[in-house]
CSV table of C-alpha atoms and ligand atoms in Angstrom, one decimal:
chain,number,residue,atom,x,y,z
A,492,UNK,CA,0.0,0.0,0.0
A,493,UNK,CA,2.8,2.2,1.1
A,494,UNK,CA,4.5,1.9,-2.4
A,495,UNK,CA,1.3,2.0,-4.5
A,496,UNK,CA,0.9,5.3,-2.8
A,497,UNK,CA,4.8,6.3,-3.1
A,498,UNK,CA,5.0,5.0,-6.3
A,499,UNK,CA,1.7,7.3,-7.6
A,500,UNK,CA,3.3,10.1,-6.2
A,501,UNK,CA,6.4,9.3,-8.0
A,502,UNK,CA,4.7,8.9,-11.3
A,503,UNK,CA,6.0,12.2,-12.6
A,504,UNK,CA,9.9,11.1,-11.7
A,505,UNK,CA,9.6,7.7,-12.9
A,506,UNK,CA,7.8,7.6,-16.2
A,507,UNK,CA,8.6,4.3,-18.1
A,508,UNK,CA,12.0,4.9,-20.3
A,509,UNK,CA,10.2,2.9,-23.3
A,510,UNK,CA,11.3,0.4,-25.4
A,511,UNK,CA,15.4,-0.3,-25.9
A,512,UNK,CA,15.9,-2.1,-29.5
A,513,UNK,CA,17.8,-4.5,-28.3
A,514,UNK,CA,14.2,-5.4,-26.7
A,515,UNK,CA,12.4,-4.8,-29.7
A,516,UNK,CA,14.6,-6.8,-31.7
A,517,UNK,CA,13.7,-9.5,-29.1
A,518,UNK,CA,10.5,-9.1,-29.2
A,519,UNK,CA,10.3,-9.2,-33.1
A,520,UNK,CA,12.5,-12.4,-33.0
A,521,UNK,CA,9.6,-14.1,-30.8
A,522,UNK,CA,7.1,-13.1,-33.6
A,523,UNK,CA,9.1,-15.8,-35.3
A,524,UNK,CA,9.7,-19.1,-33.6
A,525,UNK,CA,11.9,-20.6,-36.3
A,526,UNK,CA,14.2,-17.1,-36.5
A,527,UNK,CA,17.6,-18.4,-34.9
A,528,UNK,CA,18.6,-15.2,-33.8
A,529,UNK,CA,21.5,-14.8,-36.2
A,530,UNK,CA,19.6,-11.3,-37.9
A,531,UNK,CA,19.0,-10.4,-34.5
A,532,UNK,CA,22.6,-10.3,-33.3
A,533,UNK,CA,23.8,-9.0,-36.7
A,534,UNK,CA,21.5,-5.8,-36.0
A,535,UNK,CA,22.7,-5.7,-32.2
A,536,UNK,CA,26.6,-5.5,-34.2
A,537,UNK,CA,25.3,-2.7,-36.7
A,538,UNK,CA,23.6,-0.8,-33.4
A,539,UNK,CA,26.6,-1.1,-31.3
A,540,UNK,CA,29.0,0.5,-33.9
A,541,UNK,CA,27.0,3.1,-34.9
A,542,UNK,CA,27.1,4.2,-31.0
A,543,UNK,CA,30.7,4.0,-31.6
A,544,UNK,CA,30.4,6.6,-34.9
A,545,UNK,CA,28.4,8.9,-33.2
A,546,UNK,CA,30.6,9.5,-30.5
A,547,UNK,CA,33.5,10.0,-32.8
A,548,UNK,CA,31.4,12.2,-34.8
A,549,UNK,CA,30.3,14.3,-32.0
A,550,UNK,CA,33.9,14.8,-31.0
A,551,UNK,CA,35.4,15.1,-34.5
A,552,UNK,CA,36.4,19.5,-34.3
A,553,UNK,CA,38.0,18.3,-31.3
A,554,UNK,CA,39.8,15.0,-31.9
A,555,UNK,CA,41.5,16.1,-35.1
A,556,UNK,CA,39.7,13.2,-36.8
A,557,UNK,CA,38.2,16.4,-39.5
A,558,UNK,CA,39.2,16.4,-42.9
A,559,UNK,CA,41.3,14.3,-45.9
A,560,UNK,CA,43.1,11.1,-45.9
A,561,UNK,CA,45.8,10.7,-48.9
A,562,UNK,CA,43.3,7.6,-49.9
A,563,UNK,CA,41.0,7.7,-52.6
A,564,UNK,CA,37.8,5.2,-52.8
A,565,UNK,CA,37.0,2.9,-55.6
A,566,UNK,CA,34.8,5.6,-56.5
A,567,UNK,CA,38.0,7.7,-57.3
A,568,UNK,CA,36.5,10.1,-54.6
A,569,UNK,CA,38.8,11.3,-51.5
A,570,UNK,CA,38.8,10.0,-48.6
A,571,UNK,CA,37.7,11.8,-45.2
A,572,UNK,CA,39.3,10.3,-41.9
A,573,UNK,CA,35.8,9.9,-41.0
A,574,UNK,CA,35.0,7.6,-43.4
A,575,UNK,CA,37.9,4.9,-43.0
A,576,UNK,CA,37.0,5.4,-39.4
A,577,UNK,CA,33.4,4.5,-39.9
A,578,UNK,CA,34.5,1.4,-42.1
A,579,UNK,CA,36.7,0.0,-39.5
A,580,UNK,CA,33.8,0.9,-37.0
A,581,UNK,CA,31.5,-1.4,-39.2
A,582,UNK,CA,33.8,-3.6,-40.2
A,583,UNK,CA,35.5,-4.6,-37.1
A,584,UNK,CA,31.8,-4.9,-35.2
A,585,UNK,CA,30.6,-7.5,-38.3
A,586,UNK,CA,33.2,-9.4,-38.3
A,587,UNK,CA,33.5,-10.3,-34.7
A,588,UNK,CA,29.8,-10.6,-34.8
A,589,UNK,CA,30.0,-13.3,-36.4
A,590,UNK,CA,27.0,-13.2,-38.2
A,591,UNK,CA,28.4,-12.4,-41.9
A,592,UNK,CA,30.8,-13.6,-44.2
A,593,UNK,CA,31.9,-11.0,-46.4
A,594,UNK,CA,30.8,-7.1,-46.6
A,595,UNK,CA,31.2,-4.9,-49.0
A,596,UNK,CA,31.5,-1.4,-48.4
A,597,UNK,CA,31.8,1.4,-50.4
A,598,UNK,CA,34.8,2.9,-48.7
A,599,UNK,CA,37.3,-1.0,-49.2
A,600,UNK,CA,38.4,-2.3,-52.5
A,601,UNK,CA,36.6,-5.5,-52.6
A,602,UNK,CA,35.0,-7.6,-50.7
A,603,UNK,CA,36.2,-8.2,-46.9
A,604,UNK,CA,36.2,-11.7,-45.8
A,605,UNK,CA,34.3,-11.3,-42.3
A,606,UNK,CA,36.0,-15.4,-41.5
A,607,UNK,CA,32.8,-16.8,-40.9
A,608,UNK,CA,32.1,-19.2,-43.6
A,609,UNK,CA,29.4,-20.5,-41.8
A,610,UNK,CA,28.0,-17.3,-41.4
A,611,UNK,CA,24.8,-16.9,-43.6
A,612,UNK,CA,24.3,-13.2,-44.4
A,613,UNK,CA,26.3,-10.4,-46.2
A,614,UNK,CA,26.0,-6.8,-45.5
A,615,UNK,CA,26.6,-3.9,-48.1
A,616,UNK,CA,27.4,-1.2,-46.7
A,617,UNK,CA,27.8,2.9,-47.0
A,618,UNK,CA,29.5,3.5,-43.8
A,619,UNK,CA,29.6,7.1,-43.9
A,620,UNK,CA,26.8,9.0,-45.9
A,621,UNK,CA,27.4,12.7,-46.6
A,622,UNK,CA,31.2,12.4,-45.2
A,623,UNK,CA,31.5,16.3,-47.4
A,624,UNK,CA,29.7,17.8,-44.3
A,625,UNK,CA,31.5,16.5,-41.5
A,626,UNK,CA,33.9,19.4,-41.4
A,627,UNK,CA,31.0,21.9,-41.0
A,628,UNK,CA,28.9,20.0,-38.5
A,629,UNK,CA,26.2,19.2,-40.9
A,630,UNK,CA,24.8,15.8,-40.3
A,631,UNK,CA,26.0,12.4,-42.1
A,632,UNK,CA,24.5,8.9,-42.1
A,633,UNK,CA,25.3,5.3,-42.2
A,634,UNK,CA,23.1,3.1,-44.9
A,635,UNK,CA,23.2,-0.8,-44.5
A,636,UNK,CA,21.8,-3.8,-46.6
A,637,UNK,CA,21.5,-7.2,-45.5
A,638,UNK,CA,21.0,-9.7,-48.1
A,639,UNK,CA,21.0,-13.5,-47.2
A,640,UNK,CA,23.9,-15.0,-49.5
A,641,UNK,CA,23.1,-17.1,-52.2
A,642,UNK,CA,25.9,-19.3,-52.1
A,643,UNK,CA,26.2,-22.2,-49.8
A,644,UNK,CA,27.4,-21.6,-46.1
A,645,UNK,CA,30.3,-23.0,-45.3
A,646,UNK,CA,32.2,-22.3,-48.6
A,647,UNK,CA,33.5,-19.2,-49.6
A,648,UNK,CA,31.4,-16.3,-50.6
A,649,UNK,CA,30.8,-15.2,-54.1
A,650,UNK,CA,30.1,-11.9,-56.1
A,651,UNK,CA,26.7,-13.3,-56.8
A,652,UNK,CA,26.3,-13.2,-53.2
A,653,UNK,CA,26.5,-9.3,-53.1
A,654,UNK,CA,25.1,-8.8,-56.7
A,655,UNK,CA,21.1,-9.1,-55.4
A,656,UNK,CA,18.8,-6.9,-56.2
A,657,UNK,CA,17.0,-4.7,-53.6
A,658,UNK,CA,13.9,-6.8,-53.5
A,659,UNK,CA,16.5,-10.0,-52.0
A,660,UNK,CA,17.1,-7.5,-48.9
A,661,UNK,CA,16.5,-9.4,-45.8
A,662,UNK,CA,16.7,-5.8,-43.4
A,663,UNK,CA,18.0,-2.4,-44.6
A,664,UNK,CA,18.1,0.5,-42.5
A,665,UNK,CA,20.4,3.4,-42.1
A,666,UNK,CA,21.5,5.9,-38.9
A,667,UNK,CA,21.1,9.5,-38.7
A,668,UNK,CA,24.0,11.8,-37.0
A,669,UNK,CA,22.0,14.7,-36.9
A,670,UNK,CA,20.7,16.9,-33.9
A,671,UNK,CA,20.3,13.6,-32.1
A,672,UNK,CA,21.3,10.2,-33.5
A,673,UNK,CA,18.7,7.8,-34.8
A,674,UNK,CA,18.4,4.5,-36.3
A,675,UNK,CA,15.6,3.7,-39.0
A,676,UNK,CA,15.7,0.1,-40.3
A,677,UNK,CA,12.4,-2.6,-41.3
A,678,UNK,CA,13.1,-6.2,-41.8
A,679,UNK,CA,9.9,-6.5,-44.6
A,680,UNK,CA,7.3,-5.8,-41.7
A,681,UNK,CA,7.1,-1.8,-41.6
A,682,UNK,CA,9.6,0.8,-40.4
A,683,UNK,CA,10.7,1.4,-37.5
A,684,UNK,CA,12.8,4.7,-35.8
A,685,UNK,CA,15.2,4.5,-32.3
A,686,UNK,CA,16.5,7.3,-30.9
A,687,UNK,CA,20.1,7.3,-29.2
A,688,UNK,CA,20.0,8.2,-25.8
A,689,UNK,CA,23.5,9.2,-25.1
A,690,UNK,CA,23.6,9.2,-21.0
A,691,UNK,CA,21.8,5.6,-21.2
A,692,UNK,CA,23.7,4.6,-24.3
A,693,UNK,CA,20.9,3.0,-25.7
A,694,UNK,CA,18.8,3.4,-28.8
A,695,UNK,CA,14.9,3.8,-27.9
A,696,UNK,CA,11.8,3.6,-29.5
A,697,UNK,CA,10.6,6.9,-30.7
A,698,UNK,CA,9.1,6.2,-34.5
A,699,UNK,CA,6.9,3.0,-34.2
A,700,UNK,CA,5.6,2.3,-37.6
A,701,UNK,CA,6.6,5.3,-39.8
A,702,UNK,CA,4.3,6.2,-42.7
A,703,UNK,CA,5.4,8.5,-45.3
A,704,UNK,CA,3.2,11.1,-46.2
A,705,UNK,CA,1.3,10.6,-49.7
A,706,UNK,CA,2.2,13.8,-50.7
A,707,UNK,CA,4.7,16.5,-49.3
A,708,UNK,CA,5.7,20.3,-49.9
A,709,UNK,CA,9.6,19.7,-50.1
A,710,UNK,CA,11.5,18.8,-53.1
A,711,UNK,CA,15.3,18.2,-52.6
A,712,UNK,CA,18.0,17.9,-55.9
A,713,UNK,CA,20.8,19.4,-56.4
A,714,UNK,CA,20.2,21.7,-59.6
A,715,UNK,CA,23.5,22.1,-60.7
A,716,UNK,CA,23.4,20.2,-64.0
A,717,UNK,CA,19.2,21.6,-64.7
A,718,UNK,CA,20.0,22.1,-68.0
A,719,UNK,CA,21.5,18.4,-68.6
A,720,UNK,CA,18.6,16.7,-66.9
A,721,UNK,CA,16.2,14.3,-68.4
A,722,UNK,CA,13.4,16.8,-70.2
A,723,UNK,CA,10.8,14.6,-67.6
A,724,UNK,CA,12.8,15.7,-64.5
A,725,UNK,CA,13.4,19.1,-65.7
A,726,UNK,CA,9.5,19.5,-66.2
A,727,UNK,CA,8.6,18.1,-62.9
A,728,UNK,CA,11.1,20.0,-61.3
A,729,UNK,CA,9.3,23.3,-63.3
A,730,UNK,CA,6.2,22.4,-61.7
A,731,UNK,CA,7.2,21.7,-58.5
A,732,UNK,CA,8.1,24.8,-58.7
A,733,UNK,CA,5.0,26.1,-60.2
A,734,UNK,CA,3.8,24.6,-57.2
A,735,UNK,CA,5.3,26.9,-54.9
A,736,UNK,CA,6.6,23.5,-53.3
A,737,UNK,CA,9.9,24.1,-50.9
A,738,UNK,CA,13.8,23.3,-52.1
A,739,UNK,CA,15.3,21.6,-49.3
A,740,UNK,CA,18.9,19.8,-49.8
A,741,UNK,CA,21.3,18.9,-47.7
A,742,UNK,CA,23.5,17.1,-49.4
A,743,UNK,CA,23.5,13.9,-47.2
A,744,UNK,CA,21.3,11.6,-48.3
A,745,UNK,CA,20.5,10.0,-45.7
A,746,UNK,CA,19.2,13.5,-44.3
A,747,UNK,CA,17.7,14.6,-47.4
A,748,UNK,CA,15.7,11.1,-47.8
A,749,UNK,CA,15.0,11.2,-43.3
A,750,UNK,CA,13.3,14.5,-43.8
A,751,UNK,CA,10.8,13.4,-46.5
A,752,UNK,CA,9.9,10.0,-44.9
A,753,UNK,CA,8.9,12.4,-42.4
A,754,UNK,CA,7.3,15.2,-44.0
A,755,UNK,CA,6.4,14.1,-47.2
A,756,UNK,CA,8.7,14.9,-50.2
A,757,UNK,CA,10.8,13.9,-53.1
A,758,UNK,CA,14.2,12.9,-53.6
A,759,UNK,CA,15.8,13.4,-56.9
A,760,UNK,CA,19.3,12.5,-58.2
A,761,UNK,CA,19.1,12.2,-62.1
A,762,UNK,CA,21.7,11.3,-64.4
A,763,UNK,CA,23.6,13.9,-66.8
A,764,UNK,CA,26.0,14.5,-69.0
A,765,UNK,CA,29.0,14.3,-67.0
A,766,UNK,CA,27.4,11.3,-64.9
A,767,UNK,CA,25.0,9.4,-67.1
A,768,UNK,CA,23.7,7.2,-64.8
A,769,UNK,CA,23.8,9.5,-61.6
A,770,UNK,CA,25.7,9.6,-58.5
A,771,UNK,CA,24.2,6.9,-56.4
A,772,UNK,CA,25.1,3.7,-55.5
A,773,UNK,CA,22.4,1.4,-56.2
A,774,UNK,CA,24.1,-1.4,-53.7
A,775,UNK,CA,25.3,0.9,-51.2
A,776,UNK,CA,22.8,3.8,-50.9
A,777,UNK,CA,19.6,3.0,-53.3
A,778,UNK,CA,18.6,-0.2,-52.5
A,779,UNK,CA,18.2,0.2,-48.8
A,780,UNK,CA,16.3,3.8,-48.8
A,781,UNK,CA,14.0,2.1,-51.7
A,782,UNK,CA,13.0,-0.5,-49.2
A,783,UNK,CA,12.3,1.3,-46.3
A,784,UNK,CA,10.4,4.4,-48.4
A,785,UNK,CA,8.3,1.3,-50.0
A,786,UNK,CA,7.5,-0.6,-46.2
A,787,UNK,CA,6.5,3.4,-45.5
A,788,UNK,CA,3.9,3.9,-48.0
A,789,UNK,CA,6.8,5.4,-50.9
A,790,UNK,CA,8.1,4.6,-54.2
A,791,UNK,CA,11.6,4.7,-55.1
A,792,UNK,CA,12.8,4.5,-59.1
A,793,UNK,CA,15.0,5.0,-61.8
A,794,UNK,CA,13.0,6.7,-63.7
A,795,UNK,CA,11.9,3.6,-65.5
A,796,UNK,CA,12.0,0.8,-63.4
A,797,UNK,CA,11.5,0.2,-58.9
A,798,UNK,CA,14.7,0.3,-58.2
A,799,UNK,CA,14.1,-3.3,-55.9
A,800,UNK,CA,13.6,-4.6,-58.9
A,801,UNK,CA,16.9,-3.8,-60.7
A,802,UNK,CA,19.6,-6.5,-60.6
A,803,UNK,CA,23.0,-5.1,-60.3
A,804,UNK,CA,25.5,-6.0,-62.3
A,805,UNK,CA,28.7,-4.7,-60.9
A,806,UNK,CA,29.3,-4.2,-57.4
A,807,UNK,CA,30.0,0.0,-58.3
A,808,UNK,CA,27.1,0.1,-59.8
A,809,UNK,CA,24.8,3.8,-59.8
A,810,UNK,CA,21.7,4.5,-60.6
A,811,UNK,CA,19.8,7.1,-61.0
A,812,UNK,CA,17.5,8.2,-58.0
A,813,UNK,CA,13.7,9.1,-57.6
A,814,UNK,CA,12.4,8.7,-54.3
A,815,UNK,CA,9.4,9.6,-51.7
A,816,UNK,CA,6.3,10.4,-51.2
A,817,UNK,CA,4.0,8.3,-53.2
A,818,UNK,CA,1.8,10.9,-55.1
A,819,UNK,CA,4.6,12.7,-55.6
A,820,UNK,CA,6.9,10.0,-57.8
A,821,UNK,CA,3.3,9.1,-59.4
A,822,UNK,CA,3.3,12.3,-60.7
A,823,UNK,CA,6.9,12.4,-61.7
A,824,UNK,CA,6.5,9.3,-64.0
A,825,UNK,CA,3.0,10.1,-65.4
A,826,UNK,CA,5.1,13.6,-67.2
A,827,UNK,CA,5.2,12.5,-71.0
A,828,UNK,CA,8.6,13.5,-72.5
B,1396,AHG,P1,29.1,9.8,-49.8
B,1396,AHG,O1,29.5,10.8,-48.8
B,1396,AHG,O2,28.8,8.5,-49.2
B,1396,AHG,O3,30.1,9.7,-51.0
B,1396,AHG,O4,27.7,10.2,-50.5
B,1396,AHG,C1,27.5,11.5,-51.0
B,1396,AHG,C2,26.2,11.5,-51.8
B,1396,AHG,C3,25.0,11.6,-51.0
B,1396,AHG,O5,25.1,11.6,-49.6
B,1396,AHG,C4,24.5,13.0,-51.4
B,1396,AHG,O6,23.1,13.0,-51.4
B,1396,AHG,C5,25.1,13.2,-52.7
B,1396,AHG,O7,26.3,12.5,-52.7
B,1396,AHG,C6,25.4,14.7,-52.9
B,1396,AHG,O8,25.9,14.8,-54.2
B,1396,AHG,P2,26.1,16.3,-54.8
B,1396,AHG,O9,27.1,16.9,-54.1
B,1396,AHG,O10,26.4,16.0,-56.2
B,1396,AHG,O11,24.7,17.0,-54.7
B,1397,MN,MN1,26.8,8.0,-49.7
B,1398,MN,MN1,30.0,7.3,-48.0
């Protein structure tokens, strides 16, 4: 009695914390009595190094970890010290995870063998998103795929393995740095948004079931090719601004694509002349923002084709981009040209 009553009065100091992910991921495993618990501890790995990132990217004016490497990507594209540190971050919590046998990320040369031949899944993986921003405190991102591997555990991995296309994802997700870090990933049963919680140093529940908006008053592309554009994108682009419809462009895309899952919006990265099949990775950045904008409500395409539906042939692979709000894409691809 003495507690009921001390405990009511205590109501306003001890409101519950809500759910961790490492309990929802539990509790999502028990939806599933024949799920092993192998995806489960693969997310838990993915989880705990992005609490690792976003402590070196809250620190990074002060640590000296801004700026260039001497490296360049496969891409050709420099190198921050951000991103190699965000690879070995990944990297290093994958493989002693366990749970994978090879990733490919788009910062390595190749494949990496995690050593776990058993292991059944791969992950593909952009491990920092944005990295141009870092030095000016604008907000990066992580993007993950994980694809079960085609080829038989127990014997090594094969390119086939991480040549699936988006539809073959078994969980995709991706982590926001921004004002406060969050995690957004779906496993093919809705989307779902943690926020980090830096003092408890766990992710919480704070986005059950995201929707995306049908429709939205933001468009985000980067304009400065316009007049190479597909005639189709540079018409809808006209009449979004017609419209009166909002630029908004960050330049990460994880940010850029967070902001219209939320809001409503597009998301538009077209090829041109200098880049005729875009800037974006179709393995390490399309794929997994296609899947969680379609468990959202939203469509995400080439222009032509869903992008889940395109099978890649080369790991380096880019596509162009056309993502969001449903009603919004719709009218993007019904614009004769
Ligand atoms: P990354 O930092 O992983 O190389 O990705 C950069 C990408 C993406 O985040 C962003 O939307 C796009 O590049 C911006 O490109 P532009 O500078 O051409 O707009
Ligand atoms: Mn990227
Ligand atoms: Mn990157």
């Amino acid at each position: 009695m003495y507690f009921d009553k001390k405990k009511a009065e205590l109501d306003d100091f001890t409101y519950p914390i809500g759910t961790t992910i490492d309990r929802f991921i539990a509790q999502k495993q028990a939806e599933f009595p024949q799920a092993t618990g192998e995806l489960s501890q693969l997310l838990k790995d993915i989880v705990l190094a992005s609490k690792v990132i976003s402590r070196e990217i809250n620190r990074a004016g002060l640590s000296g970890i801004e700026g260039m490497t001497d490296e360049e990507n496969v891409h050709g594209e420099k190198q921050r010290m951000l991103d190699v540190i965000a690879d070995v971050r990944f990297t290093r919590a994958l493989v002693r995870g366990r749970q994978v046998c090879g990733i490919l990320s788009e910062v390595s040369e190749g494949i990496i063998d995690a050593g776990n031949p058993n292991a059944k899944y791969v992950v593909v993986i952009d491990p920092l998103d944005g990295s141009s921003n870092i030095d000016v405190n604008i907000a990066v991102g992580t993007v993950f795929s994980i694809y079960e591997r085609v080829s038989e555990p127990g014997t090594p991995f094969t390119n086939e393995d991480f040549l699936q296309e988006g539809d073959k994802q078994i969980a995709a997700g991706y982590v926001l740095y921004g004002a406060s870090t969050m995690l957004v990933y779906t496993t093919g049963y809705g989307v779902n948004g943690f926020t980090y919680e830096p003092s408890l140093g766990e992710y919480f529940l704070s986005h059950p079931n995201i929707q995306q908006p049908e429709s939205g008053e933001y468009f985000s592309v980067n304009e400065n090719h316009f007049e190479e554009f597909p005639t189709k994108i540079k018409a809808y682009i006209k009449q979004c601004k017609d419209k009166h419809l909002s630029t908004r462009y960050v330049g990460s895309l994880v940010c850029d694509f967070h902001r219209n899952l939320l809001k409503g919006g597009v998301y538009l990265y077209p090829s041109h002349h200098l880049s005729p099949d875009g800037k974006l990775r179709l393995s390490f950045e399309c794929n997994a923002l296609a899947m969680i904008a379609e468990q959202a409500g939203g469509v995400a395409t080439d222009g032509e084709k869903r992008i889940l539906g395109i099978k890649p042939t080369w790991h380096q692979q880019r596509s162009p981009f056309y993502c969001g709000s449903k009603k919004m894409v719709e009218e993007l691809l019904a614009i004769d040209s």
